[in-house]
């Protein structure tokens, strides 16, 4: 497992080859073995390939363009839009797109109580653990992945289109890698660990 943890890197260039459905299922089976707060398992994975992937990414593109040109739902994050368009390009290239829903969540544009925020934090952490399992299982099977949060700029368009009743967490692109990027820098242990 340390091998997959070390070898996993975000992949932003993919080969065209489709991914075997059995492998997609194996990867998601690893995802659902993650721990979750109160064992709520608040995740749902929606897999898109081919024309259905193109359709959902067209919707995302509409949302990004709307966010750029008209109504800014995330005004303070406007500077992140060029990166979001770049992420969209990568998502189009990857043969598989997995959208991730927090089935227990609500739209981030709705007000939230402190109690619900705590629950949401726990559910988000649970889904993060599940996504990491997914990435590591994909790495073990020789696939590349990209964890994506840039869906947030098209939150309304995507959640309407997908019929999300909970909260759209983000997405993962999956496919055979067509690059082997160098590891991104990490903070030193001394910087982030405190032994008391
Ligand atoms: C919650 C989350 C959201 C991310 N969203 C994006 C994204 O929208 N687009 C992108 O290109 N990378 C995205 N990434 C990938 C990070 O940029 C990447 O993990 C980080 O730079 C470290 O590189 P590595 O994954 O190769 O170790 C995201 C990663 C996480 C954990």
Coordinates of C-alpha atoms and ligand atoms in Angstrom, one line a residue:
X1 CA 0.0 0.0 0.0
X2 CA 2.9 2.4 0.8
X3 CA 4.0 1.6 -2.8
X4 CA 0.7 2.9 -4.3
X5 CA 0.6 5.9 -1.9
X6 CA 4.1 6.9 -3.1
X7 CA 3.4 6.1 -6.8
X8 CA 0.1 8.0 -7.0
X9 CA 0.3 11.4 -8.7
X10 CA -2.4 13.5 -10.2
X11 CA -2.6 12.6 -13.9
X12 CA -3.5 15.3 -16.3
X13 CA -2.9 13.5 -19.6
X14 CA -4.7 10.3 -20.5
X15 CA -4.7 7.7 -23.3
X16 CA -7.9 7.2 -25.2
X17 CA -8.5 3.5 -24.3
X18 CA -11.7 2.8 -22.5
X19 CA -11.5 1.4 -18.9
X20 CA -12.7 -2.1 -18.3
X21 CA -16.1 -2.0 -16.4
X22 CA -14.9 -4.8 -14.0
X23 CA -11.9 -2.6 -13.1
X24 CA -14.2 0.4 -12.5
X25 CA -16.3 -1.8 -10.1
X26 CA -13.2 -3.1 -8.3
X27 CA -12.0 0.5 -7.8
X28 CA -15.3 1.6 -6.4
X29 CA -15.5 -1.5 -4.2
X30 CA -12.2 -0.3 -2.6
X31 CA -13.8 3.2 -2.2
X32 CA -16.7 1.9 -0.2
X33 CA -14.5 0.0 2.2
X34 CA -13.4 3.4 3.7
X35 CA -14.3 4.2 7.3
X36 CA -17.2 6.7 7.7
X37 CA -18.6 8.7 10.5
X38 CA -21.3 6.6 12.3
X39 CA -20.9 4.2 9.3
X40 CA -23.2 6.5 7.4
X41 CA -21.4 5.8 4.1
X42 CA -22.6 9.1 2.7
X43 CA -21.2 8.6 -0.7
X44 CA -22.6 7.9 -4.2
X45 CA -20.4 7.5 -7.3
X46 CA -21.9 8.2 -10.7
X47 CA -19.8 6.9 -13.6
X48 CA -19.8 8.5 -17.0
X49 CA -18.2 7.3 -20.2
X50 CA -18.6 8.2 -23.9
X51 CA -21.6 10.3 -24.9
X52 CA -22.9 10.6 -21.4
X53 CA -19.6 12.0 -20.2
X54 CA -19.6 14.5 -23.1
X55 CA -23.1 15.6 -22.1
X56 CA -22.2 16.2 -18.4
X57 CA -19.0 18.0 -19.4
X58 CA -21.0 20.2 -21.8
X59 CA -23.2 21.1 -18.8
X60 CA -20.1 21.9 -16.7
X61 CA -18.7 24.1 -19.5
X62 CA -22.0 26.0 -19.6
X63 CA -21.7 26.6 -15.8
X64 CA -18.0 27.7 -16.1
X65 CA -18.9 30.1 -18.9
X66 CA -21.9 31.5 -16.9
X67 CA -19.7 31.9 -13.8
X68 CA -17.0 33.7 -15.9
X69 CA -19.4 36.0 -17.9
X70 CA -22.5 36.6 -15.8
X71 CA -23.4 35.6 -12.3
X72 CA -20.6 34.8 -10.0
X73 CA -21.8 32.3 -7.4
X74 CA -18.2 32.2 -6.0
X75 CA -17.0 35.8 -6.5
X76 CA -14.0 35.5 -4.2
X77 CA -12.8 32.4 -6.1
X78 CA -13.0 34.0 -9.5
X79 CA -9.2 33.8 -10.0
X80 CA -9.6 30.0 -10.0
X81 CA -11.6 30.0 -13.2
X82 CA -8.8 29.6 -15.7
X83 CA -7.6 26.5 -13.7
X84 CA -11.2 25.2 -13.8
X85 CA -11.3 25.5 -17.6
X86 CA -8.0 23.6 -17.7
X87 CA -9.5 20.9 -15.5
X88 CA -12.5 20.7 -17.8
X89 CA -10.1 20.1 -20.7
X90 CA -8.4 17.2 -18.8
X91 CA -11.8 15.8 -17.8
X92 CA -12.8 15.7 -21.5
X93 CA -9.6 13.8 -22.4
X94 CA -9.9 11.1 -19.7
X95 CA -12.1 8.2 -20.7
X96 CA -14.0 7.9 -17.4
X97 CA -15.5 10.6 -15.2
X98 CA -16.8 9.7 -11.7
X99 CA -19.0 12.3 -10.1
X100 CA -19.1 12.1 -6.3
X101 CA -22.2 13.0 -4.2
X102 CA -22.5 13.4 -0.4
X103 CA -26.0 11.9 -0.2
X104 CA -26.4 13.3 3.4
X105 CA -25.3 16.8 2.4
X106 CA -27.0 19.9 1.2
X107 CA -26.1 22.7 -1.3
X108 CA -23.1 24.8 -0.1
X109 CA -25.2 27.8 -1.1
X110 CA -27.7 27.2 1.7
X111 CA -27.2 28.4 5.2
X112 CA -26.1 25.8 7.7
X113 CA -26.4 25.4 11.5
X114 CA -23.3 24.5 13.6
X115 CA -24.8 21.0 14.3
X116 CA -25.3 20.4 10.6
X117 CA -21.8 21.8 9.9
X118 CA -20.2 19.2 12.2
X119 CA -22.2 16.4 10.5
X120 CA -21.1 17.8 7.1
X121 CA -17.4 17.9 8.1
X122 CA -17.6 14.3 9.3
X123 CA -19.4 13.2 6.1
X124 CA -16.9 15.2 3.9
X125 CA -14.0 13.5 5.8
X126 CA -15.6 10.1 5.2
X127 CA -16.0 10.8 1.5
X128 CA -12.3 12.0 1.3
X129 CA -11.2 8.7 2.8
X130 CA -13.3 6.9 0.3
X131 CA -12.0 8.9 -2.6
X132 CA -8.4 8.2 -1.5
X133 CA -9.1 4.5 -1.4
X134 CA -10.5 4.8 -5.0
X135 CA -7.3 6.6 -6.2
X136 CA -5.0 4.1 -4.6
X137 CA -7.0 1.1 -5.9
X138 CA -6.8 2.7 -9.4
X139 CA -3.1 3.2 -9.0
X140 CA -2.6 -0.5 -8.1
X141 CA -4.5 -1.5 -11.2
X142 CA -2.2 0.7 -13.4
X143 CA -4.7 3.6 -13.9
X144 CA -4.2 7.3 -13.5
X145 CA -6.6 9.6 -11.6
X146 CA -7.3 13.2 -11.0
X147 CA -9.3 14.3 -7.9
X148 CA -11.4 17.4 -9.0
X149 CA -13.1 20.1 -7.0
X150 CA -13.4 22.6 -9.8
X151 CA -16.9 21.3 -10.4
X152 CA -17.8 23.9 -7.7
X153 CA -17.9 26.7 -10.3
X154 CA -20.7 24.9 -12.2
X155 CA -22.3 23.6 -9.0
X156 CA -25.9 24.6 -9.8
X157 CA -25.8 23.4 -13.4
X158 CA -24.2 20.1 -12.6
X159 CA -26.4 19.3 -9.5
X160 CA -29.6 20.1 -11.5
X161 CA -28.5 18.0 -14.4
X162 CA -27.4 15.1 -12.3
X163 CA -30.5 15.3 -10.0
X164 CA -28.3 15.6 -6.9
X165 CA -30.5 15.7 -3.8
X166 CA -27.6 15.9 -1.4
X167 CA -24.3 17.7 -2.1
X168 CA -22.1 17.5 -5.2
X169 CA -18.6 16.9 -3.7
X170 CA -16.6 16.8 -6.9
X171 CA -15.3 14.3 -9.4
X172 CA -12.5 12.0 -10.3
X173 CA -11.1 11.5 -13.8
X174 CA -9.9 8.0 -14.5
X175 CA -8.0 6.4 -17.4
X176 CA -4.7 5.0 -18.5
X177 CA -2.0 7.6 -17.8
X178 CA -0.2 9.2 -20.7
X179 CA 2.4 11.0 -18.5
X180 CA 4.5 10.2 -15.5
X181 CA 4.7 13.5 -13.6
X182 CA 7.4 14.2 -11.0
X183 CA 6.1 14.2 -7.4
X184 CA 4.7 17.5 -6.3
X185 CA 6.7 19.1 -3.5
X186 CA 5.6 18.2 0.1
X187 CA 6.2 20.1 3.3
X188 CA 8.9 18.7 5.6
X189 CA 7.9 16.6 8.5
X190 CA 9.5 19.1 10.9
X191 CA 7.1 21.8 9.6
X192 CA 3.9 19.8 10.1
X193 CA 4.6 17.4 13.0
X194 CA 4.8 18.5 16.6
X195 CA 5.9 15.9 19.2
X196 CA 4.9 17.0 22.7
Ligands
LIG1 C1 -10.0 18.0 -2.8 C2 -9.1 18.1 -4.0 C3 -9.5 18.8 -5.1 C4 -8.7 18.9 -6.3 N1 -9.2 19.6 -7.4 C5 -8.4 19.7 -8.5 C6 -8.9 20.2 -9.6 O1 -10.1 20.7 -9.7 N2 -8.1 20.3 -10.7 C7 -6.8 19.8 -10.7 O2 -6.2 19.9 -11.8 N3 -6.3 19.2 -9.6 C8 -7.1 19.1 -8.5 N4 -6.6 18.5 -7.4 C9 -5.3 17.8 -7.4 C10 -4.2 18.6 -6.6 O3 -3.8 19.7 -7.3 C11 -3.1 17.6 -6.3 O4 -3.5 16.6 -5.6 C12 -1.9 18.3 -5.6 O5 -1.3 19.4 -6.4 C13 -0.8 17.3 -5.2 O6 -0.3 16.7 -6.4 P1 -0.4 15.1 -6.5 O7 -1.9 14.7 -6.5 O8 0.2 14.7 -7.8 O9 0.3 14.5 -5.3 C14 -7.4 18.3 -6.3 C15 -7.0 17.6 -5.1 C16 -7.8 17.5 -4.0 C17 -7.4 16.6 -2.9

